[in-house]
Short mmCIF file of C-alpha atoms in Angstrom, two decimals:
data_model
loop_
_atom_site.label_atom_id
_atom_site.label_comp_id
_atom_site.label_asym_id
_atom_site.label_seq_id
_atom_site.Cartn_x
_atom_site.Cartn_y
_atom_site.Cartn_z
CA MET P 229 -34.24 9.07 54.96
CA PRO P 230 -33.84 6.85 51.88
CA ARG P 231 -30.63 6.87 49.90
CA ALA P 232 -30.46 9.04 46.83
CA ARG P 233 -29.87 7.28 43.54
CA LYS P 234 -26.35 7.16 42.14
CA GLY P 235 -27.37 9.22 39.15
CA ASN P 236 -28.45 12.24 41.21
CA ALA P 237 -26.60 15.44 40.53
CA PRO P 238 -24.14 16.75 43.16
CA GLY P 239 -25.93 18.86 45.76
CA ARG P 240 -29.31 17.17 45.20
CA ARG P 241 -30.71 15.06 48.04
CA GLY P 242 -33.25 12.28 47.83
CA ARG P 243 -36.79 13.18 48.94
CA PRO P 244 -38.93 10.88 51.15
CA ARG P 245 -42.03 9.43 49.61
CA ALA P 246 -45.44 10.79 50.54
CA GLY P 247 -46.65 9.13 53.70
CA GLY P 248 -43.40 9.27 55.64
CA ALA P 249 -40.10 7.49 55.77
CA ARG P 250 -39.51 3.78 55.96
CA SER P 251 -40.42 2.10 59.20
CA ASN P 252 -36.91 0.87 59.98
CA VAL P 253 -35.38 4.36 59.88
CA GLN P 254 -35.04 5.99 63.28
CA PRO P 255 -33.79 9.59 62.92
CA GLU P 256 -33.52 10.10 66.66
CA SER P 257 -30.91 7.33 67.16
CA PRO P 258 -27.17 8.26 67.08
CA SER P 259 -26.37 5.68 64.39
CA SER P 260 -29.11 7.07 62.15
CA ASP P 261 -27.76 10.58 62.63
CA ASP P 262 -24.33 9.40 61.48
CA GLU P 263 -25.82 7.76 58.41
CA ALA P 264 -27.79 10.86 57.56
CA ALA P 265 -24.74 13.04 57.99
CA SER P 266 -22.64 10.79 55.76
CA GLU P 267 -25.40 10.84 53.16
CA VAL P 268 -25.54 14.62 53.19
CA LEU P 269 -21.75 14.86 52.90
CA SER P 270 -21.76 12.46 49.97
CA HIS P 271 -23.97 14.87 48.01
CA TYR P 272 -21.97 18.04 48.46
CA SER P 273 -20.88 19.86 45.31
CA SER P 274 -17.59 18.69 43.79
CA THR P 275 -15.82 21.97 44.62
CA SER P 276 -16.47 21.75 48.35
CA GLU P 277 -15.78 18.02 48.28
CA VAL P 278 -12.38 18.45 46.64
CA ALA P 279 -11.51 21.29 48.99
CA SER P 280 -12.37 19.29 52.09
CA VAL P 281 -10.51 16.22 50.83
CA THR P 282 -7.46 18.37 50.04
CA GLU P 283 -7.45 19.85 53.53
CA GLU P 284 -8.04 16.61 55.40
CA SER P 285 -5.92 14.16 53.39
CA SER P 286 -2.88 16.22 52.38
CA GLY P 287 -0.75 14.16 54.72
CA ASN P 288 -2.23 10.87 53.51
CA ASP P 289 -1.22 11.61 49.89
CA VAL P 290 2.45 11.39 50.81
CA VAL P 291 1.92 8.03 52.49
CA ASP P 292 -0.08 6.75 49.49
CA ASP P 293 2.64 7.88 47.07
CA GLN P 294 5.28 6.08 49.09
CA ALA P 295 3.19 2.92 49.22
CA GLN P 296 2.61 3.05 45.46
CA GLN P 297 6.32 3.59 44.85
CA GLU P 298 7.24 0.60 47.00
CA GLU P 299 4.64 -1.56 45.28
CA LEU P 300 5.99 -0.49 41.87
CA GLU P 301 9.54 -1.35 42.90
CA GLU P 302 8.48 -4.82 44.04
CA LYS P 303 6.68 -5.48 40.78
CA LEU P 304 9.68 -4.31 38.76
CA LYS P 305 12.04 -6.55 40.73
CA GLU P 306 9.74 -9.50 40.12
CA CYS P 307 9.56 -8.75 36.37
CA ILE P 308 13.34 -8.39 36.06
CA ASP P 309 13.78 -11.74 37.82
CA ASN P 310 11.22 -13.38 35.52
CA VAL P 311 13.04 -12.19 32.38
CA THR P 312 15.61 -14.93 33.07
CA ASP P 313 13.02 -17.64 33.74
CA LYS P 314 13.27 -20.98 31.93
CA SER P 315 9.77 -20.66 30.51
CA ALA P 316 9.56 -18.60 27.30
CA LYS P 317 5.96 -17.68 28.14
CA THR P 318 7.03 -16.30 31.53
CA ARG P 319 9.86 -14.32 29.95
CA GLN P 320 7.55 -12.77 27.38
CA ALA P 321 5.01 -11.82 30.04
CA ALA P 322 7.76 -10.19 32.10
CA LEU P 323 9.06 -8.26 29.09
CA GLU P 324 5.56 -7.03 28.28
CA SER P 325 5.08 -5.89 31.89
CA LEU P 326 8.39 -4.02 31.80
CA ARG P 327 7.43 -2.40 28.51
CA LEU P 328 4.14 -1.13 29.94
CA ALA P 329 5.85 0.11 33.11
CA PHE P 330 8.46 2.04 31.11
CA LEU P 331 5.74 3.62 28.99
CA SER P 332 3.74 5.01 31.89
CA HIS P 333 6.48 5.91 34.41
CA VAL P 334 9.79 7.77 34.48
CA LEU P 335 12.06 5.39 36.40
CA SER P 336 15.50 6.79 35.63
CA ASP P 337 16.76 6.86 39.23
CA LEU P 338 15.38 3.44 40.06
CA LEU P 339 16.84 1.76 36.96
CA LEU P 340 20.38 2.99 37.61
CA ASP P 341 20.75 0.28 40.27
CA TRP P 342 19.27 -2.49 38.11
CA ARG P 343 20.55 -1.57 34.67
CA LEU P 344 23.38 -4.13 34.55
CA THR P 345 21.11 -7.01 35.58
CA LEU P 346 18.44 -5.94 33.11
CA THR P 347 21.01 -5.45 30.34
CA ASP P 348 22.31 -8.99 30.86
CA SER P 349 18.76 -10.35 30.72
CA LEU P 350 17.89 -8.46 27.53
CA GLU P 351 21.11 -9.64 25.90
CA LYS P 352 20.19 -13.27 26.62
CA CYS P 353 16.67 -12.75 25.26
CA LEU P 354 18.04 -11.26 22.04
CA LYS P 355 20.64 -14.01 21.62
CA LYS P 356 18.63 -17.10 22.54
CA GLY P 357 15.03 -15.98 22.14
CA LYS P 358 12.85 -16.45 19.09
CA GLY P 359 10.41 -14.23 17.26
CA GLU P 360 8.11 -12.49 19.72
CA GLU P 361 10.62 -12.64 22.57
CA GLN P 362 13.31 -10.93 20.49
CA SER P 363 10.83 -8.29 19.35
CA LEU P 364 9.74 -7.54 22.92
CA ALA P 365 13.35 -7.47 24.15
CA ALA P 366 14.27 -4.92 21.45
CA SER P 367 11.27 -2.75 22.40
CA VAL P 368 12.21 -2.89 26.11
CA LEU P 369 15.80 -2.05 25.17
CA THR P 370 14.59 1.08 23.35
CA LEU P 371 12.57 2.21 26.37
CA LEU P 372 15.40 1.39 28.79
CA CYS P 373 17.78 3.55 26.78
CA LEU P 374 15.15 6.29 26.77
CA GLN P 375 14.88 6.01 30.56
CA LEU P 376 18.65 6.08 31.15
CA GLY P 377 19.16 9.03 28.81
CA SER P 378 22.24 10.22 26.94
CA GLY P 379 24.65 9.90 29.85
CA PRO P 380 27.38 7.27 30.40
CA GLU P 381 24.81 4.62 31.35
CA GLY P 382 22.87 4.99 28.11
CA GLU P 383 26.08 5.09 26.08
CA GLU P 384 27.31 1.88 27.72
CA LEU P 385 24.00 0.15 27.02
CA PHE P 386 24.10 1.19 23.36
CA HIS P 387 27.70 0.09 22.80
CA ARG P 388 27.09 -3.29 24.40
CA LEU P 389 23.95 -4.27 22.50
CA ARG P 390 24.48 -2.47 19.17
CA PRO P 391 26.33 -5.41 17.52
CA LEU P 392 23.53 -7.75 18.55
CA LEU P 393 20.86 -5.46 17.09
CA ILE P 394 22.74 -5.22 13.81
CA SER P 395 23.21 -8.99 13.73
CA ILE P 396 19.46 -9.67 14.05
CA LEU P 397 18.54 -6.86 11.66
CA THR P 398 20.75 -8.23 8.89
CA ASP P 399 19.90 -11.91 9.51
CA PRO P 400 17.48 -13.14 6.79
CA SER P 401 16.56 -16.16 8.90
CA ALA P 402 15.35 -14.05 11.85
CA SER P 403 11.63 -13.33 12.21
CA LEU P 404 10.32 -10.23 10.48
CA GLY P 405 8.87 -8.79 13.71
CA ALA P 406 12.21 -9.11 15.48
CA ARG P 407 14.03 -7.43 12.58
CA ASN P 408 11.50 -4.57 12.57
CA SER P 409 11.94 -3.98 16.30
CA CYS P 410 15.73 -4.16 16.02
CA ALA P 411 15.73 -1.58 13.21
CA THR P 412 13.68 0.79 15.36
CA ALA P 413 15.79 0.09 18.45
CA LEU P 414 19.03 0.68 16.55
CA GLY P 415 17.83 4.07 15.31
CA MET P 416 16.40 5.23 18.65
CA CYS P 417 19.33 4.05 20.80
CA CYS P 418 21.84 5.60 18.40
CA PHE P 419 19.90 8.88 18.39
CA ILE P 420 19.85 8.95 22.20
CA ALA P 421 23.21 7.56 23.24
CA ALA P 422 25.72 7.67 20.35
CA VAL P 423 28.61 10.03 21.08
CA GLU P 424 31.14 9.21 18.36
CA VAL P 425 30.37 10.18 14.76
CA GLU P 426 31.72 6.81 13.63
CA ASP P 427 28.95 5.03 15.56
CA LEU P 428 26.34 7.24 13.93
CA ILE P 429 27.68 6.67 10.42
CA SER P 430 27.88 2.89 10.91
CA CYS P 431 24.23 2.74 12.02
CA LEU P 432 23.18 4.92 9.10
CA THR P 433 25.02 2.67 6.68
CA CYS P 434 23.40 -0.47 8.09
CA LEU P 435 19.89 1.00 7.94
CA GLU P 436 20.45 2.41 4.46
CA ALA P 437 21.54 -1.00 3.17
CA THR P 438 18.34 -2.47 4.61
CA PHE P 439 15.77 -0.20 2.96
CA THR P 440 17.71 0.12 -0.29
CA GLY P 441 16.58 -3.45 -0.96
CA ALA P 442 13.05 -2.10 -1.46
CA CYS P 443 14.07 -1.02 -4.96
CA GLY P 444 14.55 -3.88 -7.35
CA GLU P 445 16.43 -3.91 -10.61
CA GLU P 446 15.87 -1.12 -13.15
CA GLY P 447 14.30 1.10 -10.50
CA THR P 448 11.20 -0.99 -9.92
CA VAL P 449 9.79 -1.47 -6.42
CA ALA P 450 10.21 -5.01 -5.18
CA LEU P 451 6.89 -6.54 -4.11
CA THR P 452 8.14 -8.49 -1.11
CA PRO P 453 6.87 -9.19 2.43
CA LEU P 454 9.89 -7.22 3.66
CA GLN P 455 8.22 -3.85 3.03
CA PRO P 456 7.36 -3.35 6.74
CA LEU P 457 11.06 -3.85 7.49
CA HIS P 458 11.97 -1.32 4.80
CA CYS P 459 9.55 1.13 6.44
CA CYS P 460 11.12 0.70 9.90
CA ALA P 461 14.65 1.00 8.52
CA LEU P 462 13.77 4.11 6.49
CA GLN P 463 12.15 5.79 9.50
CA ALA P 464 15.13 5.02 11.74
CA TRP P 465 17.52 6.23 9.03
CA ALA P 466 15.60 9.50 8.63
CA LEU P 467 15.68 10.02 12.40
CA LEU P 468 19.46 9.74 12.46
CA LEU P 469 19.75 12.16 9.55
CA THR P 470 18.37 14.90 11.82
CA ILE P 471 21.59 14.75 13.92
CA CYS P 472 23.96 13.91 11.07
CA PRO P 473 26.97 16.18 10.25
CA SER P 474 26.65 18.31 7.12
CA SER P 475 29.48 16.49 5.32
CA HIS P 476 27.54 13.22 5.43
CA ILE P 477 24.28 14.97 4.52
CA GLN P 478 25.84 16.07 1.24
CA ARG P 479 26.80 12.47 0.42
CA VAL P 480 23.29 11.28 1.25
CA LEU P 481 21.74 13.94 -0.97
CA ARG P 482 23.87 12.84 -3.90
CA SER P 483 23.11 9.14 -3.48
CA GLN P 484 19.52 8.94 -2.22
CA MET P 485 17.66 11.78 -3.92
CA ALA P 486 17.60 9.68 -7.07
CA GLN P 487 16.51 6.52 -5.22
CA LEU P 488 13.82 7.57 -2.75
CA PRO P 489 11.26 8.90 -5.30
CA ARG P 490 11.00 5.35 -6.67
CA LEU P 491 9.47 4.24 -3.36
CA LEU P 492 6.50 6.53 -4.04
CA SER P 493 5.23 3.92 -6.52
CA SER P 494 5.21 1.14 -3.89
CA ASP P 495 1.98 -0.77 -3.32
CA ASN P 496 2.44 -0.34 0.46
CA VAL P 497 0.71 2.86 1.58
CA HIS P 498 2.86 3.19 4.71
CA LEU P 499 6.05 2.94 2.66
CA ARG P 500 4.78 5.62 0.26
CA ILE P 501 4.00 7.96 3.15
CA VAL P 502 7.35 7.40 4.87
CA ALA P 503 9.17 7.90 1.55
CA GLY P 504 7.33 11.19 0.98
CA GLU P 505 8.17 12.46 4.48
CA THR P 506 11.82 11.46 4.05
CA ILE P 507 12.03 13.27 0.71
CA ALA P 508 10.67 16.41 2.36
CA LEU P 509 13.26 16.01 5.14
CA LEU P 510 16.08 15.72 2.59
CA PHE P 511 14.85 18.88 0.83
CA GLU P 512 14.82 20.66 4.19
CA LEU P 513 18.34 19.51 5.06
CA GLY P 514 19.56 20.42 1.57
CA ARG P 515 18.09 23.91 1.80
CA ASP P 516 19.74 24.39 5.18
CA LEU P 517 23.08 23.73 3.51
CA GLU P 518 22.31 25.68 0.34
CA GLU P 519 19.37 28.06 0.02
CA ASP P 520 18.77 27.23 -3.64
CA PHE P 521 18.93 23.48 -3.26
CA PRO P 522 19.56 22.06 -6.75
CA TYR P 523 17.46 19.07 -7.80
CA GLU P 524 17.14 18.26 -11.48
CA ASP P 525 13.91 16.24 -11.47
CA THR P 526 11.75 18.56 -9.37
CA ASP P 527 9.00 18.71 -12.01
CA SER P 528 8.80 14.93 -12.31
CA LEU P 529 8.79 14.55 -8.53
CA CYS P 530 6.03 17.14 -8.06
CA SER P 531 3.93 15.46 -10.77
CA MET P 532 4.21 12.12 -8.95
CA LEU P 533 3.31 13.77 -5.64
CA ARG P 534 0.24 15.44 -7.19
CA ASP P 535 -1.03 12.07 -8.35
CA LEU P 536 -0.67 10.66 -4.84
CA ALA P 537 -2.23 13.77 -3.27
CA THR P 538 -5.38 13.23 -5.36
CA ASP P 539 -5.37 9.42 -5.29
CA SER P 540 -8.93 8.06 -5.30
CA ASN P 541 -8.42 4.40 -6.17
CA LYS P 542 -11.27 2.44 -4.62
CA TYR P 543 -9.23 -0.69 -4.03
CA ARG P 544 -7.34 1.14 -1.26
CA ALA P 545 -8.86 1.64 2.16
CA LYS P 546 -10.53 5.01 2.71
CA ALA P 547 -8.47 5.72 5.84
CA ASP P 548 -5.24 4.92 3.97
CA ARG P 549 -6.19 7.21 1.09
CA ARG P 550 -7.12 10.02 3.46
CA ARG P 551 -3.85 9.78 5.39
CA GLN P 552 -1.78 9.54 2.22
CA ARG P 553 -3.44 12.59 0.67
CA SER P 554 -2.94 14.63 3.83
CA VAL P 555 0.78 13.84 4.20
CA ILE P 556 1.63 14.06 0.50
CA ARG P 557 -0.13 17.44 0.21
CA ASP P 558 2.11 18.75 3.00
CA VAL P 559 5.19 17.33 1.24
CA LEU P 560 4.20 18.86 -2.12
CA HIS P 561 3.45 22.24 -0.54
CA PHE P 562 6.85 22.26 1.18
CA ILE P 563 8.79 21.35 -1.98
CA GLU P 564 6.99 23.96 -4.05
CA ASN P 565 6.73 26.81 -1.54
CA GLY P 566 9.18 25.95 1.26
CA GLU P 567 6.47 26.16 3.94
CA CYS P 568 6.08 23.36 6.47
CA HIS P 569 2.76 22.61 8.14
CA GLU P 570 2.95 23.62 11.82
CA GLU P 571 1.45 21.37 14.46
CA THR P 572 0.77 22.14 18.13
CA ILE P 573 1.33 19.34 20.65
CA LYS P 574 -0.43 19.80 24.00
CA PHE P 575 0.55 17.82 27.09
CA GLY P 576 -0.48 18.62 30.64
CA MET P 577 -0.39 22.38 31.12
CA GLU P 578 2.23 22.88 28.39
CA CYS P 579 2.44 22.78 24.62
CA MET P 580 5.15 22.69 21.97
CA TYR P 581 5.25 23.51 18.28
CA VAL P 582 6.39 21.20 15.50
CA GLY P 583 7.23 23.41 12.53
CA SER P 584 9.92 21.52 10.59
CA TRP P 585 10.28 18.09 9.04
CA ALA P 586 13.27 17.26 11.24
CA ARG P 587 11.32 18.06 14.40
CA ARG P 588 8.30 16.23 13.04
CA ARG P 589 10.35 13.06 12.38
CA THR P 590 11.85 13.25 15.88
CA TYR P 591 8.50 13.69 17.60
CA THR P 592 6.89 10.90 15.54
CA ALA P 593 9.73 8.52 16.49
CA PHE P 594 9.27 9.15 20.23
CA LYS P 595 5.49 9.02 19.88
CA GLU P 596 5.63 5.61 18.20
CA ALA P 597 8.06 4.31 20.83
CA LEU P 598 6.08 5.62 23.83
CA GLY P 599 2.52 5.37 22.53
CA SER P 600 0.01 6.83 24.98
CA GLY P 601 2.81 7.60 27.45
CA VAL P 602 4.42 10.27 25.28
CA GLY P 603 2.58 13.10 27.07
CA HIS P 604 3.73 11.88 30.49
CA HIS P 605 7.34 11.64 29.31
CA LEU P 606 7.23 15.07 27.68
CA GLN P 607 6.23 16.43 31.07
CA ASN P 608 8.62 14.47 33.27
CA ASN P 609 11.46 12.92 31.23
CA GLY P 610 14.54 15.15 31.15
CA LEU P 611 15.81 13.53 27.94
CA LEU P 612 12.72 14.42 25.91
CA ARG P 613 12.63 17.91 27.35
CA ASP P 614 16.24 18.41 26.25
CA VAL P 615 15.55 17.02 22.79
CA PHE P 616 12.60 19.37 22.23
CA ASP P 617 14.05 22.36 24.14
CA LEU P 618 11.29 22.36 26.75
CA GLY P 619 13.51 23.40 29.66
CA PRO P 620 13.67 21.74 33.07
CA VAL P 621 10.78 19.67 34.38
CA LEU P 622 8.05 21.92 35.79
CA VAL P 623 7.03 21.38 39.41
CA HIS P 624 3.25 21.42 39.66
CA ASP P 625 1.18 21.83 42.80
CA ALA P 626 -0.72 18.55 42.92
CA ALA P 627 -3.35 19.90 45.35
CA ALA P 628 -4.11 22.89 43.11
CA ILE P 629 -4.39 20.71 40.01
CA LYS P 630 -6.70 18.31 41.82
CA ALA P 631 -8.88 21.17 43.08
CA ASN P 632 -9.25 22.59 39.56
CA LYS P 633 -10.37 19.30 38.06
CA ILE P 634 -14.07 18.70 37.63
CA SER P 635 -15.63 15.34 38.37
CA ARG P 636 -16.61 12.85 35.71
CA PHE P 637 -20.29 13.39 36.53
CA GLU P 638 -19.97 17.16 36.01
CA LYS P 639 -18.30 16.50 32.64
CA HIS P 640 -21.25 14.28 31.75
CA LEU P 641 -23.74 17.01 32.69
CA TYR P 642 -21.82 19.60 30.69
CA ASN P 643 -21.61 17.36 27.62
CA SER P 644 -25.32 16.55 27.86
CA ALA P 645 -26.25 20.22 28.01
CA ALA P 646 -23.96 21.04 25.09
CA PHE P 647 -25.44 18.16 23.07
CA LYS P 648 -29.00 19.36 23.69
CA ALA P 649 -28.14 22.94 22.74
CA ARG P 650 -26.36 21.78 19.58
CA THR P 651 -29.28 19.54 18.60
CA LYS P 652 -31.77 22.40 19.02
CA ALA P 653 -29.65 24.73 16.93
CA ARG P 654 -29.26 22.17 14.15
CA ASN P 655 -32.95 21.28 14.18
CA ARG P 656 -33.87 24.90 13.55
CA VAL P 657 -31.61 24.91 10.48
CA ARG P 658 -32.81 21.52 9.28
CA ASP P 659 -36.49 22.47 9.60
CA LYS P 660 -38.04 22.68 6.12
CA ARG P 661 -39.94 25.79 7.22
CA ALA P 662 -36.71 27.64 8.12
CA ASP P 663 -35.71 30.47 5.85
CA VAL P 664 -32.64 29.58 3.81
CA LEU P 665 -30.55 32.60 2.87
#
C-alpha cells in the first residue's frame, strides 16, 4: 500500500492506483503488516490519537518534564557563569539568554539558590559595562526582581542595586539606552520590592526630576534626543503613583497638574500618549481623594485633548495617529464623564478586567517588561496574581487540556471552510445583480 500524502486529512487513507500495488510491496510478510498497521494508525482522527497517546505516555510525560527541567538548569548555570566572562560579547549573549529564560519561565524556587551569584554579576555589569551591556543587565535585574517577588530576597536585591540604578539614570555621560532601562528597572523594582515609604518617595523624586527636564523654559517642550528617556521616567513615575500614600498624592497634584499638560504639545507621539494617560491617572487619584476634584484649567485641557483626538496631520505616521486618537479619546471621555474604558485580558483559561487607569498603568508596565510571556506569568507567577487579585495559581489537568486541543491541521481545515463560507456570502452581496435594500 503506498503512503498517503502529508496533506491528507485525518482519517483518510491513500488509495492504490488502478492496476495493483507496487511490485516491491508484499502484504503477506510480517514486516509489511507492521508498516501497514503503522500507516493506518498514523491516519486516525486527532481525538482518538490524543486519547491513545494520553493513555500510553502518561508516565513518559513526567520523565520528559524532569529531563527538560534538568536541561534548563544546566543552561541557566552556564549563562550565569558566562555573565562574568572576560569577553563583552559573551557577557551580552549570556544576559540575553537569561532575559529570554526569565520571560518564558517562572523560576522563583530555582533562583533562590543562585540569586547572590547573579546579583554580584549584574552589579559588575552595571558598574563596568557599557551601553548595551548595561541596558541588558538592567532588564535582567527587572525580571529577576519579578521572579523573586516582594519577599526578603526581592527587597535585598532592590536595596543593593538601587543606588547603582539611580547613578546611571542621572549620569549624562551614560548611554541613552542604559538610562532608559535603568529608569524602567528603578520603577518596577521599587513597585515590587520597596517596603519603606522613604524608598518609594526617593525613587519618585528621582524619576520626577528626570522627566521634568522635558519642559524647557517658559513652558515650552524641549526638542531633545532625551524624549525617550523622559517617556520611560514618566511611565515609571506613574506606576509608583498607583501605590503612593495619599499625602504625597496631594503634593503631586499641586505641583504636576500644571506641568504635565505642556507635554501634550511634544513632537514625540509616545510622549504625548504617556502624558495623556498620566493626566487621566492623576484625575482618577484626585477624585479618589475628593469626589469633586478641583482643576482650574479643565476647559483648556479638554480643548487640547480634542485637538489631539482628531489629529489628522499627514506628516505623522498613520499608525501613530490612530493610536494617539484612541488613547486621547479615552482620556477625554474620562475627564469629562468620569468613565474609564474597560478592557478584558484573557490568558489561558482565565481572564481579568482592567477598568481603571491605575490598573491599566500597572498591567501595561508588566506587559512591557514581560512581552509575550505576560500570559504565562499571569497564570503561574504568584507575584502578578497578588498584584491583580487573581488568587492562588490554578492547578490544571495537563492531560485534559491536551485532549481538548485540536491539531494544527484541523485548525487549518476549519479556517479554510470558514474562509470559503465568508467569501460566498460576500460575493452574493457584492454581485451587481443582488438587490440592495
